[in-house]
Amino acid sequence: MAADLSDNPIALLQQMASGDREAFRRFYDRYASLAFTFALRLLGSRSDAEDLVQEVFLQVWRQAQSYSSERGSPEAWLITMTRSRAIDKLRANRRRETSPLSPDEATYVERGPSVVPPTQTSEAKLTVQGVLVKLPEMQRIVLELAYFDGLTQSEIADHLGEPLGTVKTRMRAGLERLRGFLEAAPTDRSL
Amino acid sequence: MNHEEWLAQADLYALGALDGAELMAFEAHLAAGCAECEQSILKTREALTLLPHALELVAPPPSLRARVLAEVDAEAISPPPVIHLPRRGWWVMGVSVLTAAGLLIALSVELYQTRQELQQERGGLSGLRDELEQREAALRAEQQDVQRLQAVVASLQTSLAARDAELTKRAASIEAERHELQRLERVVATLHSERDETLRLLSAPQVRLVRLAGLAPSPRANAHLLWNPASRLGVLFTSGLPQIPRNRVYELWAIAGNEPVPAGLFEVDEAGHAFLKLPALPRTRRFDKFAVTDEPAGGVPKPTGQMHLLGSL
């Protein structure tokens, strides 16, 4: 359908590459909530999340012509950009601190993902659901620490007190399951 | 490392968890060009987008949408998002890649930027001019201050010189007064000495009083002579003697028989008064009369003028 075609994210990016601001508005309306939710989970602050979303969508507008569908879906592109910028901020903040993990983060690691950090509870009442809750707990924890908190494998091993090999194995197993979920229900997502 | 192991690293790389030497090694592997690992990374990233979908959606505030759209609108008006223009020499990029519209926009942008820069430079120039004027005004004020201070210094120097001159004058005056005082002290000392001597003379038992009477030239004149025959000392007091010309002087004579001996010169005041202390007279003579004549200034050894007074022991 024409309406479906006009909302196709790849087509929207192509229109944006020609300076179509209406296409940008539709793209924003389609992905702003996802990007904002993700940014809020990553940064834990509503104002930081708003700033991040603004930066990311402007980057989308400016670099729309460089997007290639061969490099992944527009959503993955957007999510990767969002995460990349957020992790940069998180790591910069962490470098300024004496401890790699704040007390809140340490508490979060001990309690597991079903108990969200207090700051995030007050900000957005985020909960992890769906696919993530179907993962074995330790796989979910290592994926969340890496993906949402920006920790590297060595940092995760240190803070969990687990051997590096164990952490790697759990991360790879978790990723394998995610890929499996994606292949099982590709039509649920707009590629 | 076999390729299965590289693919395992690709998972961790896509997750952003790889670090240290493993990260460097894997990036080198990618840089060498491994399409399989790249595809694996893309696939893993797609799978990872499931994680944000697992979060409970939170809608961003409408104000954020307005802000983002306004910024995009602003950018759409100024430089187009597709073409990134350098600030200078954009034409070297090749006109062929620009459409006519793009060229127009680029020219507009360049013109706009140039105008902005020009305005900024004008603003800067104006600021510099203002600053220069302020500094000149400050300099003029300082020069005036310096001139005022120079005038004050000159005035103080003049005043100081005048005071120096006054002090020198006063010092000279004080010195003169000191000399005059010393002279007066000497005079007083002399007078004291003479007074003492006169008192001694008068208090001696052998002192004789000689009365001298006025003669024809000065009939109303008279004089008293205190004479000590032993010490040959004496003092004369006159009264009523007339004023005589300035080239003449009164001279006292001590007379032994018929031989007068000069016994001192004197002048009189307006009332004809005079006081004369007699000089030491020769002891070889016995004086029995005393007389006063008027003589040429400086006196004479023998009387030549008129006799005004005469008295005997």
Short mmCIF file of C-alpha atoms in Angstrom, two decimals:
data_model
loop_
_atom_site.label_atom_id
_atom_site.label_comp_id
_atom_site.label_asym_id
_atom_site.label_seq_id
_atom_site.Cartn_x
_atom_site.Cartn_y
_atom_site.Cartn_z
CA MET A 1 0.00 0.00 0.00
CA ALA A 2 1.02 3.54 -0.60
CA ALA A 3 0.72 4.40 3.09
CA ASP A 4 2.88 1.43 4.01
CA LEU A 5 5.42 2.39 1.40
CA SER A 6 5.53 5.97 2.64
CA ASP A 7 6.24 4.69 6.16
CA ASN A 8 8.91 2.27 5.06
CA PRO A 9 11.93 3.39 7.08
CA ILE A 10 14.37 2.74 4.24
CA ALA A 11 12.25 4.90 1.91
CA LEU A 12 12.00 7.57 4.60
CA LEU A 13 15.80 7.66 4.90
CA GLN A 14 16.12 7.98 1.12
CA GLN A 15 13.68 10.91 1.14
CA MET A 16 15.55 12.49 4.00
CA ALA A 17 18.73 12.23 1.97
CA SER A 18 17.00 14.56 -0.51
CA GLY A 19 16.14 17.03 2.23
CA ASP A 20 12.55 15.87 2.85
CA ARG A 21 11.64 17.14 6.29
CA GLU A 22 8.23 15.47 6.24
CA ALA A 23 10.00 12.13 5.86
CA PHE A 24 12.11 13.02 8.87
CA ARG A 25 8.98 13.82 10.91
CA ARG A 26 7.52 10.42 10.10
CA PHE A 27 10.79 8.70 10.91
CA TYR A 28 10.95 10.55 14.23
CA ASP A 29 7.37 9.69 15.12
CA ARG A 30 8.02 6.07 14.32
CA TYR A 31 11.21 5.64 16.36
CA ALA A 32 11.32 8.42 18.96
CA SER A 33 9.68 6.38 21.72
CA LEU A 34 11.96 3.41 21.19
CA ALA A 35 15.04 5.61 21.08
CA PHE A 36 13.93 7.59 24.14
CA THR A 37 13.12 4.46 26.15
CA PHE A 38 16.47 2.97 25.24
CA ALA A 39 18.32 6.20 26.03
CA LEU A 40 16.54 6.46 29.38
CA ARG A 41 17.53 2.90 30.25
CA LEU A 42 21.11 3.57 29.23
CA LEU A 43 21.62 6.92 30.92
CA GLY A 44 19.10 6.78 33.77
CA SER A 45 18.20 10.45 33.47
CA ARG A 46 15.28 11.94 31.58
CA SER A 47 17.10 15.14 30.63
CA ASP A 48 20.20 13.24 29.48
CA ALA A 49 17.96 10.91 27.49
CA GLU A 50 16.23 13.84 25.78
CA ASP A 51 19.58 15.38 24.84
CA LEU A 52 20.81 12.06 23.51
CA VAL A 53 17.68 11.47 21.40
CA GLN A 54 17.99 14.95 19.95
CA GLU A 55 21.64 14.34 19.02
CA VAL A 56 20.88 10.94 17.47
CA PHE A 57 17.98 12.12 15.32
CA LEU A 58 19.99 15.06 14.07
CA GLN A 59 22.73 12.60 13.16
CA VAL A 60 20.13 10.57 11.27
CA TRP A 61 19.02 13.68 9.38
CA ARG A 62 22.57 14.69 8.53
CA GLN A 63 23.79 11.24 7.55
CA ALA A 64 20.67 9.84 5.90
CA GLN A 65 22.44 9.74 2.55
CA SER A 66 25.17 7.51 3.99
CA TYR A 67 22.70 4.84 5.14
CA SER A 68 22.85 1.55 3.27
CA SER A 69 20.32 -1.21 3.79
CA GLU A 70 23.10 -3.70 3.25
CA ARG A 71 24.54 -2.60 6.57
CA GLY A 72 21.38 -3.49 8.51
CA SER A 73 17.89 -2.19 9.19
CA PRO A 74 17.25 1.51 9.83
CA GLU A 75 16.18 0.51 13.34
CA ALA A 76 19.44 -1.31 14.02
CA TRP A 77 21.29 1.70 12.61
CA LEU A 78 19.39 4.05 14.89
CA ILE A 79 19.77 1.78 17.94
CA THR A 80 23.48 1.30 17.29
CA MET A 81 23.99 5.06 17.03
CA THR A 82 22.01 5.65 20.21
CA ARG A 83 23.90 3.03 22.14
CA SER A 84 27.27 4.12 20.81
CA ARG A 85 26.76 7.71 21.90
CA ALA A 86 25.31 6.68 25.26
CA ILE A 87 28.16 4.26 26.00
CA ASP A 88 30.66 6.99 25.20
CA LYS A 89 28.96 9.21 27.76
CA LEU A 90 28.72 6.41 30.33
CA ARG A 91 32.38 5.46 29.95
CA ALA A 92 33.46 9.09 30.12
CA ASN A 93 31.47 9.47 33.35
CA ARG A 94 32.90 6.22 34.70
CA ARG A 95 36.45 7.37 34.01
CA ARG A 96 35.77 10.37 36.22
CA GLU A 97 34.73 8.11 39.09
CA THR A 98 37.10 6.15 41.31
CA SER A 99 35.09 2.95 41.05
CA PRO A 100 34.12 1.46 37.70
CA LEU A 101 30.65 0.77 39.07
CA SER A 102 28.58 3.12 41.16
CA PRO A 103 26.87 1.71 44.30
CA ASP A 104 23.59 1.67 42.43
CA GLU A 105 25.12 -0.33 39.63
CA ALA A 106 26.71 -2.75 42.10
CA THR A 107 23.34 -3.25 43.77
CA TYR A 108 21.79 -3.81 40.41
CA VAL A 109 24.38 -6.45 39.55
CA GLU A 110 23.72 -8.31 42.79
CA ARG A 111 19.95 -8.21 42.63
CA GLY A 112 19.59 -9.00 38.96
CA PRO A 113 17.72 -7.29 36.16
CA SER A 114 14.23 -7.79 37.59
CA VAL A 115 15.06 -5.19 40.21
CA VAL A 116 15.80 -1.97 38.41
CA PRO A 117 18.13 0.67 39.93
CA PRO A 118 16.38 3.26 42.11
CA THR A 119 17.17 6.16 39.77
CA GLN A 120 15.62 4.38 36.88
CA THR A 121 12.63 3.37 38.95
CA SER A 122 11.93 6.98 39.73
CA GLU A 123 12.61 8.11 36.17
CA ALA A 124 10.71 5.73 33.99
CA LYS A 125 9.69 2.60 35.87
CA LEU A 126 11.40 0.55 33.21
CA THR A 127 11.10 -3.19 33.35
CA VAL A 128 12.75 -5.82 31.27
CA GLN A 129 10.23 -8.08 29.69
CA GLY A 130 9.49 -10.24 26.71
CA VAL A 131 12.49 -11.82 25.13
CA LEU A 132 14.85 -10.81 27.83
CA VAL A 133 12.97 -12.49 30.67
CA LYS A 134 13.03 -15.73 28.75
CA LEU A 135 16.79 -15.87 28.98
CA PRO A 136 18.48 -17.77 31.80
CA GLU A 137 19.20 -15.26 34.54
CA MET A 138 23.01 -15.23 34.29
CA GLN A 139 22.89 -14.83 30.50
CA ARG A 140 20.46 -11.96 30.90
CA ILE A 141 22.65 -10.30 33.52
CA VAL A 142 25.83 -10.39 31.44
CA LEU A 143 23.99 -9.15 28.34
CA GLU A 144 22.39 -6.30 30.25
CA LEU A 145 25.67 -5.30 31.88
CA ALA A 146 27.33 -5.21 28.49
CA TYR A 147 24.52 -3.75 26.44
CA PHE A 148 22.77 -1.37 28.81
CA ASP A 149 25.59 -0.50 31.19
CA GLY A 150 28.45 -0.48 28.69
CA LEU A 151 30.74 -2.81 30.65
CA THR A 152 33.36 -4.83 28.82
CA GLN A 153 33.85 -8.56 29.36
CA SER A 154 36.76 -7.99 31.80
CA GLU A 155 34.79 -5.46 33.83
CA ILE A 156 31.81 -7.81 34.03
CA ALA A 157 34.06 -10.69 35.14
CA ASP A 158 35.61 -8.47 37.83
CA HIS A 159 32.32 -7.33 39.23
CA LEU A 160 30.61 -10.63 39.13
CA GLY A 161 33.71 -12.40 40.45
CA GLU A 162 33.40 -14.89 37.61
CA PRO A 163 36.18 -16.21 35.33
CA LEU A 164 36.43 -14.28 32.05
CA GLY A 165 35.80 -17.48 30.05
CA THR A 166 32.53 -18.07 31.91
CA VAL A 167 31.38 -14.54 31.20
CA LYS A 168 32.21 -14.90 27.52
CA THR A 169 30.39 -18.20 27.29
CA ARG A 170 27.28 -16.75 28.93
CA MET A 171 27.30 -13.71 26.66
CA ARG A 172 27.65 -15.81 23.53
CA ALA A 173 24.92 -18.17 24.66
CA GLY A 174 22.61 -15.24 25.35
CA LEU A 175 23.35 -13.73 21.94
CA GLU A 176 22.70 -17.05 20.29
CA ARG A 177 19.28 -17.15 21.89
CA LEU A 178 18.53 -13.58 20.80
CA ARG A 179 19.44 -14.40 17.22
CA GLY A 180 17.18 -17.42 17.49
CA PHE A 181 14.25 -15.26 18.67
CA LEU A 182 14.86 -12.84 15.84
CA GLU A 183 14.85 -15.54 13.22
CA ALA A 184 11.71 -17.06 14.71
CA ALA A 185 9.67 -13.82 14.55
CA PRO A 186 11.19 -11.51 11.92
CA THR A 187 7.83 -10.15 10.83
CA ASP A 188 7.21 -8.57 14.22
CA ARG A 189 9.84 -6.00 13.44
CA SER A 190 10.00 -3.52 10.66
CA LEU A 191 13.09 -4.18 8.63
CA MET B 1 42.89 -18.78 15.92
CA ASN B 2 40.49 -20.66 13.62
CA HIS B 3 37.57 -18.83 12.10
CA GLU B 4 35.01 -20.24 14.54
CA GLU B 5 36.96 -18.50 17.24
CA TRP B 6 36.94 -15.23 15.25
CA LEU B 7 33.16 -15.52 14.91
CA ALA B 8 32.91 -15.98 18.68
CA GLN B 9 34.89 -12.76 19.07
CA ALA B 10 32.55 -11.09 16.52
CA ASP B 11 29.60 -11.73 18.89
CA LEU B 12 31.37 -10.07 21.76
CA TYR B 13 32.50 -7.21 19.50
CA ALA B 14 28.93 -6.58 18.34
CA LEU B 15 27.88 -6.47 21.98
CA GLY B 16 30.65 -3.97 22.72
CA ALA B 17 32.11 -6.28 25.36
CA LEU B 18 35.43 -7.03 23.74
CA ASP B 19 38.39 -5.20 25.28
CA GLY B 20 42.16 -5.10 25.61
CA ALA B 21 44.38 -7.16 23.34
CA GLU B 22 41.42 -9.21 22.12
CA LEU B 23 39.72 -6.07 20.82
CA MET B 24 42.86 -4.93 19.02
CA ALA B 25 43.40 -8.34 17.47
CA PHE B 26 39.81 -8.56 16.29
CA GLU B 27 39.84 -5.07 14.80
CA ALA B 28 43.00 -6.03 12.92
CA HIS B 29 41.19 -9.12 11.66
CA LEU B 30 38.28 -6.97 10.47
CA ALA B 31 40.60 -4.46 8.87
CA ALA B 32 42.20 -7.28 6.94
CA GLY B 33 38.75 -7.74 5.37
CA CYS B 34 36.63 -10.58 6.77
CA ALA B 35 33.18 -10.39 5.17
CA GLU B 36 31.90 -13.31 7.22
CA CYS B 37 32.72 -11.67 10.51
CA GLU B 38 31.20 -8.38 9.31
CA GLN B 39 27.97 -10.12 8.36
CA SER B 40 27.92 -11.85 11.72
CA ILE B 41 28.33 -8.53 13.49
CA LEU B 42 25.44 -6.99 11.52
CA LYS B 43 23.25 -9.95 12.31
CA THR B 44 24.10 -9.79 15.99
CA ARG B 45 23.36 -6.07 16.06
CA GLU B 46 19.96 -6.74 14.55
CA ALA B 47 19.34 -9.33 17.25
CA LEU B 48 20.47 -6.92 19.93
CA THR B 49 17.75 -4.46 18.92
CA LEU B 50 15.42 -6.90 20.61
CA LEU B 51 16.78 -5.72 23.94
CA PRO B 52 15.43 -2.15 23.70
CA HIS B 53 12.14 -3.64 22.48
CA ALA B 54 12.03 -5.62 25.70
CA LEU B 55 11.80 -2.40 27.68
CA GLU B 56 8.48 -0.86 28.60
CA LEU B 57 8.07 2.03 26.18
CA VAL B 58 8.29 5.57 27.55
CA ALA B 59 7.06 8.33 25.27
CA PRO B 60 9.38 11.32 24.94
CA PRO B 61 7.87 14.73 25.76
CA PRO B 62 6.26 16.65 22.88
CA SER B 63 8.71 19.47 23.56
CA LEU B 64 11.55 17.20 22.47
CA ARG B 65 9.82 16.58 19.15
CA ALA B 66 9.35 20.31 18.64
CA ARG B 67 12.99 20.93 19.49
CA VAL B 68 14.33 18.27 17.12
CA LEU B 69 12.07 19.31 14.25
CA ALA B 70 12.93 22.98 14.73
CA GLU B 71 16.62 22.15 14.56
CA VAL B 72 16.15 20.09 11.42
CA ASP B 73 14.08 22.89 9.87
CA ALA B 74 16.86 25.35 10.68
CA GLU B 75 19.44 23.10 9.11
CA ALA B 76 17.26 22.58 6.06
CA ILE B 77 17.15 26.36 5.56
CA SER B 78 20.88 26.78 5.92
CA PRO B 79 23.30 24.15 4.60
CA PRO B 80 21.62 21.09 3.02
CA PRO B 81 22.20 17.90 4.97
CA VAL B 82 23.61 15.99 2.04
CA ILE B 83 26.36 18.37 1.04
CA HIS B 84 28.97 19.23 3.57
CA LEU B 85 30.67 22.42 2.49
CA PRO B 86 34.06 23.52 3.66
CA ARG B 87 34.11 27.14 4.84
CA ARG B 88 36.44 28.25 2.07
CA GLY B 89 37.19 27.09 -1.43
CA TRP B 90 34.08 24.96 -1.78
CA TRP B 91 34.35 25.22 -5.54
CA VAL B 92 37.36 22.89 -5.54
CA MET B 93 34.98 20.05 -4.74
CA GLY B 94 33.84 20.20 -8.33
CA VAL B 95 30.82 22.02 -9.58
CA SER B 96 29.75 18.94 -11.48
CA VAL B 97 28.57 17.22 -8.29
CA LEU B 98 26.28 20.08 -7.41
CA THR B 99 22.89 20.60 -8.85
CA ALA B 100 21.85 24.11 -9.81
CA ALA B 101 19.72 24.30 -6.67
CA GLY B 102 22.56 22.99 -4.58
CA LEU B 103 24.86 25.59 -6.08
CA LEU B 104 22.39 28.34 -5.31
CA ILE B 105 22.03 27.12 -1.74
CA ALA B 106 25.77 26.80 -1.42
CA LEU B 107 26.22 30.34 -2.70
CA SER B 108 23.56 31.57 -0.30
CA VAL B 109 25.23 29.76 2.56
CA GLU B 110 28.63 31.12 1.60
CA LEU B 111 27.18 34.61 1.29
CA TYR B 112 25.39 34.26 4.59
CA GLN B 113 28.52 33.01 6.33
CA THR B 114 30.60 35.77 4.77
CA ARG B 115 28.06 38.35 5.90
CA GLN B 116 28.07 36.88 9.38
CA GLU B 117 31.86 36.96 9.48
CA LEU B 118 31.88 40.51 8.14
CA GLN B 119 29.40 41.59 10.78
CA GLN B 120 31.47 39.90 13.46
CA GLU B 121 34.61 41.58 12.18
CA ARG B 122 32.81 44.91 12.05
CA GLY B 123 31.65 44.34 15.59
CA GLY B 124 35.18 43.44 16.61
CA LEU B 125 36.55 46.52 14.82
CA SER B 126 33.99 48.72 16.50
CA GLY B 127 34.93 47.20 19.84
CA LEU B 128 38.60 47.86 19.16
CA ARG B 129 37.84 51.43 18.14
CA ASP B 130 35.87 51.97 21.34
CA GLU B 131 38.68 50.48 23.36
CA LEU B 132 41.20 52.71 21.57
CA GLU B 133 39.12 55.79 22.30
CA GLN B 134 38.83 54.79 25.92
CA ARG B 135 42.58 54.31 26.16
CA GLU B 136 43.23 57.66 24.48
CA ALA B 137 40.86 59.37 26.91
CA ALA B 138 42.59 57.63 29.80
CA LEU B 139 45.98 58.74 28.41
CA ARG B 140 44.80 62.34 28.07
CA ALA B 141 43.51 62.29 31.63
CA GLU B 142 46.86 60.94 32.80
CA GLN B 143 48.73 63.62 30.86
CA GLN B 144 46.59 66.29 32.50
CA ASP B 145 47.31 64.76 35.87
CA VAL B 146 51.02 64.80 35.10
CA GLN B 147 50.81 68.48 34.03
CA ARG B 148 48.95 69.35 37.20
CA LEU B 149 51.55 67.54 39.27
CA GLN B 150 54.37 69.29 37.39
CA ALA B 151 52.74 72.68 38.15
CA VAL B 152 52.43 71.73 41.80
CA VAL B 153 56.07 70.65 41.89
CA ALA B 154 57.20 73.90 40.22
CA SER B 155 55.15 75.92 42.70
CA LEU B 156 56.64 73.98 45.60
CA GLN B 157 60.16 74.52 44.22
CA THR B 158 59.54 78.28 43.94
CA SER B 159 58.13 78.38 47.43
CA LEU B 160 61.09 76.37 48.70
CA ALA B 161 63.57 78.71 47.01
CA ALA B 162 61.80 81.74 48.54
CA ARG B 163 61.94 80.12 51.94
CA ASP B 164 65.61 79.34 51.44
CA ALA B 165 66.29 82.99 50.58
CA GLU B 166 64.26 84.14 53.58
CA LEU B 167 66.11 81.72 55.84
CA THR B 168 69.47 82.91 54.50
CA LYS B 169 68.39 86.51 55.07
CA ARG B 170 67.22 85.70 58.57
CA ALA B 171 70.44 83.87 59.31
CA ALA B 172 72.42 86.89 58.13
CA SER B 173 70.21 89.16 60.23
CA ILE B 174 70.63 86.92 63.24
CA GLU B 175 74.39 86.91 62.71
CA ALA B 176 74.40 90.72 62.47
CA GLU B 177 72.27 90.95 65.60
CA ARG B 178 74.62 88.55 67.35
CA HIS B 179 77.58 90.76 66.43
CA GLU B 180 75.71 93.86 67.58
CA LEU B 181 74.86 92.10 70.83
CA GLN B 182 78.47 91.16 71.35
CA ARG B 183 79.48 94.76 70.69
CA LEU B 184 76.86 96.04 73.10
CA GLU B 185 78.02 93.53 75.68
CA ARG B 186 81.53 94.84 75.28
CA VAL B 187 80.23 98.42 75.62
CA VAL B 188 78.28 97.49 78.73
CA ALA B 189 81.34 95.76 80.13
CA THR B 190 83.39 98.87 79.41
CA LEU B 191 80.77 101.10 80.99
CA HIS B 192 80.64 98.86 84.01
CA SER B 193 84.38 99.03 84.24
CA GLU B 194 84.39 102.82 83.91
CA ARG B 195 81.59 103.11 86.44
CA ASP B 196 83.54 100.99 88.89
CA GLU B 197 86.64 103.07 88.26
CA THR B 198 84.71 106.31 88.68
CA LEU B 199 83.16 105.05 91.89
CA ARG B 200 86.56 104.05 93.14
CA LEU B 201 87.86 107.49 92.22
CA LEU B 202 85.02 109.30 93.88
CA SER B 203 85.12 107.17 97.00
CA ALA B 204 88.86 107.95 97.62
CA PRO B 205 89.43 110.25 100.67
CA GLN B 206 91.97 112.52 98.88
CA VAL B 207 89.65 113.44 96.00
CA ARG B 208 89.26 117.19 95.51
CA LEU B 209 86.35 119.03 93.89
CA VAL B 210 87.26 121.83 91.49
CA ARG B 211 84.53 124.21 90.36
CA LEU B 212 85.04 125.78 86.92
CA ALA B 213 83.15 129.01 86.21
CA GLY B 214 81.92 130.33 82.82
CA LEU B 215 84.04 133.09 81.26
CA ALA B 216 83.10 135.77 78.71
CA PRO B 217 82.33 133.49 75.73
CA SER B 218 80.07 131.23 77.91
CA PRO B 219 78.99 133.19 80.97
CA ARG B 220 76.21 130.66 81.93
CA ALA B 221 78.42 127.63 81.64
CA ASN B 222 79.92 125.80 84.60
CA ALA B 223 81.68 122.55 85.38
CA HIS B 224 82.81 120.31 88.25
CA LEU B 225 86.06 118.39 88.21
CA LEU B 226 86.75 115.55 90.64
CA TRP B 227 90.53 115.31 90.88
CA ASN B 228 92.64 112.76 92.72
CA PRO B 229 96.12 114.29 93.09
CA ALA B 230 97.59 110.99 94.30
CA SER B 231 96.50 108.79 91.38
CA ARG B 232 96.45 111.67 88.88
CA LEU B 233 93.01 110.65 87.77
CA GLY B 234 89.89 112.75 87.40
CA VAL B 235 86.45 113.23 85.82
CA LEU B 236 84.81 116.38 84.44
CA PHE B 237 81.06 117.18 84.31
CA THR B 238 80.01 120.26 82.32
CA SER B 239 76.75 122.17 81.95
CA GLY B 240 75.64 125.16 79.82
CA LEU B 241 78.44 125.09 77.34
CA PRO B 242 77.32 126.31 73.88
CA GLN B 243 77.31 124.16 70.74
CA ILE B 244 80.40 124.81 68.63
CA PRO B 245 81.04 124.21 64.90
CA ARG B 246 81.69 120.63 63.84
CA ASN B 247 85.29 121.45 62.93
CA ARG B 248 86.04 122.46 66.52
CA VAL B 249 86.20 120.63 69.82
CA TYR B 250 86.41 121.50 73.52
CA GLU B 251 89.76 120.75 75.14
CA LEU B 252 90.49 120.51 78.90
CA TRP B 253 93.80 121.79 80.19
CA ALA B 254 95.57 120.95 83.46
CA ILE B 255 97.73 123.92 84.38
CA ALA B 256 100.85 123.68 86.51
CA GLY B 257 101.92 127.27 87.26
CA ASN B 258 101.71 128.87 83.80
CA GLU B 259 102.13 125.69 81.71
CA PRO B 260 98.97 124.06 80.41
CA VAL B 261 98.99 120.31 79.67
CA PRO B 262 96.30 118.74 77.42
CA ALA B 263 93.87 116.78 79.62
CA GLY B 264 91.32 115.49 77.06
CA LEU B 265 88.90 116.44 74.29
CA PHE B 266 85.11 116.38 74.50
CA GLU B 267 81.85 117.49 72.83
CA VAL B 268 78.65 118.62 74.46
CA ASP B 269 75.01 117.72 73.93
CA GLU B 270 72.18 120.14 73.24
CA ALA B 271 72.00 121.16 76.89
CA GLY B 272 75.75 121.78 76.98
CA HIS B 273 76.35 118.70 79.15
CA ALA B 274 79.50 116.59 78.84
CA PHE B 275 81.31 113.91 80.83
CA LEU B 276 85.03 113.42 80.41
CA LYS B 277 87.32 110.96 82.12
CA LEU B 278 90.75 112.50 82.26
CA PRO B 279 93.73 110.61 80.83
CA ALA B 280 96.70 109.80 83.02
CA LEU B 281 98.58 113.06 83.52
CA PRO B 282 102.34 113.45 84.17
CA ARG B 283 103.28 112.84 87.83
CA THR B 284 106.15 115.32 87.63
CA ARG B 285 103.84 118.29 87.60
CA ARG B 286 101.70 119.75 90.32
CA PHE B 287 98.48 121.00 88.76
CA ASP B 288 96.59 123.77 90.52
CA LYS B 289 94.23 125.12 87.85
CA PHE B 290 92.01 123.64 85.13
CA ALA B 291 90.58 125.37 82.07
CA VAL B 292 88.45 124.57 78.97
CA THR B 293 89.06 126.16 75.53
CA ASP B 294 87.58 125.50 72.08
CA GLU B 295 90.16 124.22 69.63
CA PRO B 296 90.42 122.81 66.10
CA ALA B 297 89.08 119.23 65.74
CA GLY B 298 91.66 116.75 66.92
CA GLY B 299 92.97 119.08 69.58
CA VAL B 300 96.21 121.01 69.93
CA PRO B 301 99.25 120.71 72.30
CA LYS B 302 98.93 124.32 73.48
CA PRO B 303 95.75 126.39 73.80
CA THR B 304 94.90 128.63 70.81
CA GLY B 305 91.16 129.28 71.09
CA GLN B 306 88.84 131.12 73.43
CA MET B 307 88.72 130.02 77.05
CA HIS B 308 85.18 129.08 78.19
CA LEU B 309 85.77 127.74 81.73
CA LEU B 310 88.39 128.21 84.43
CA GLY B 311 88.74 126.95 88.01
CA SER B 312 91.40 126.48 90.72
CA LEU B 313 92.06 123.94 93.46
#
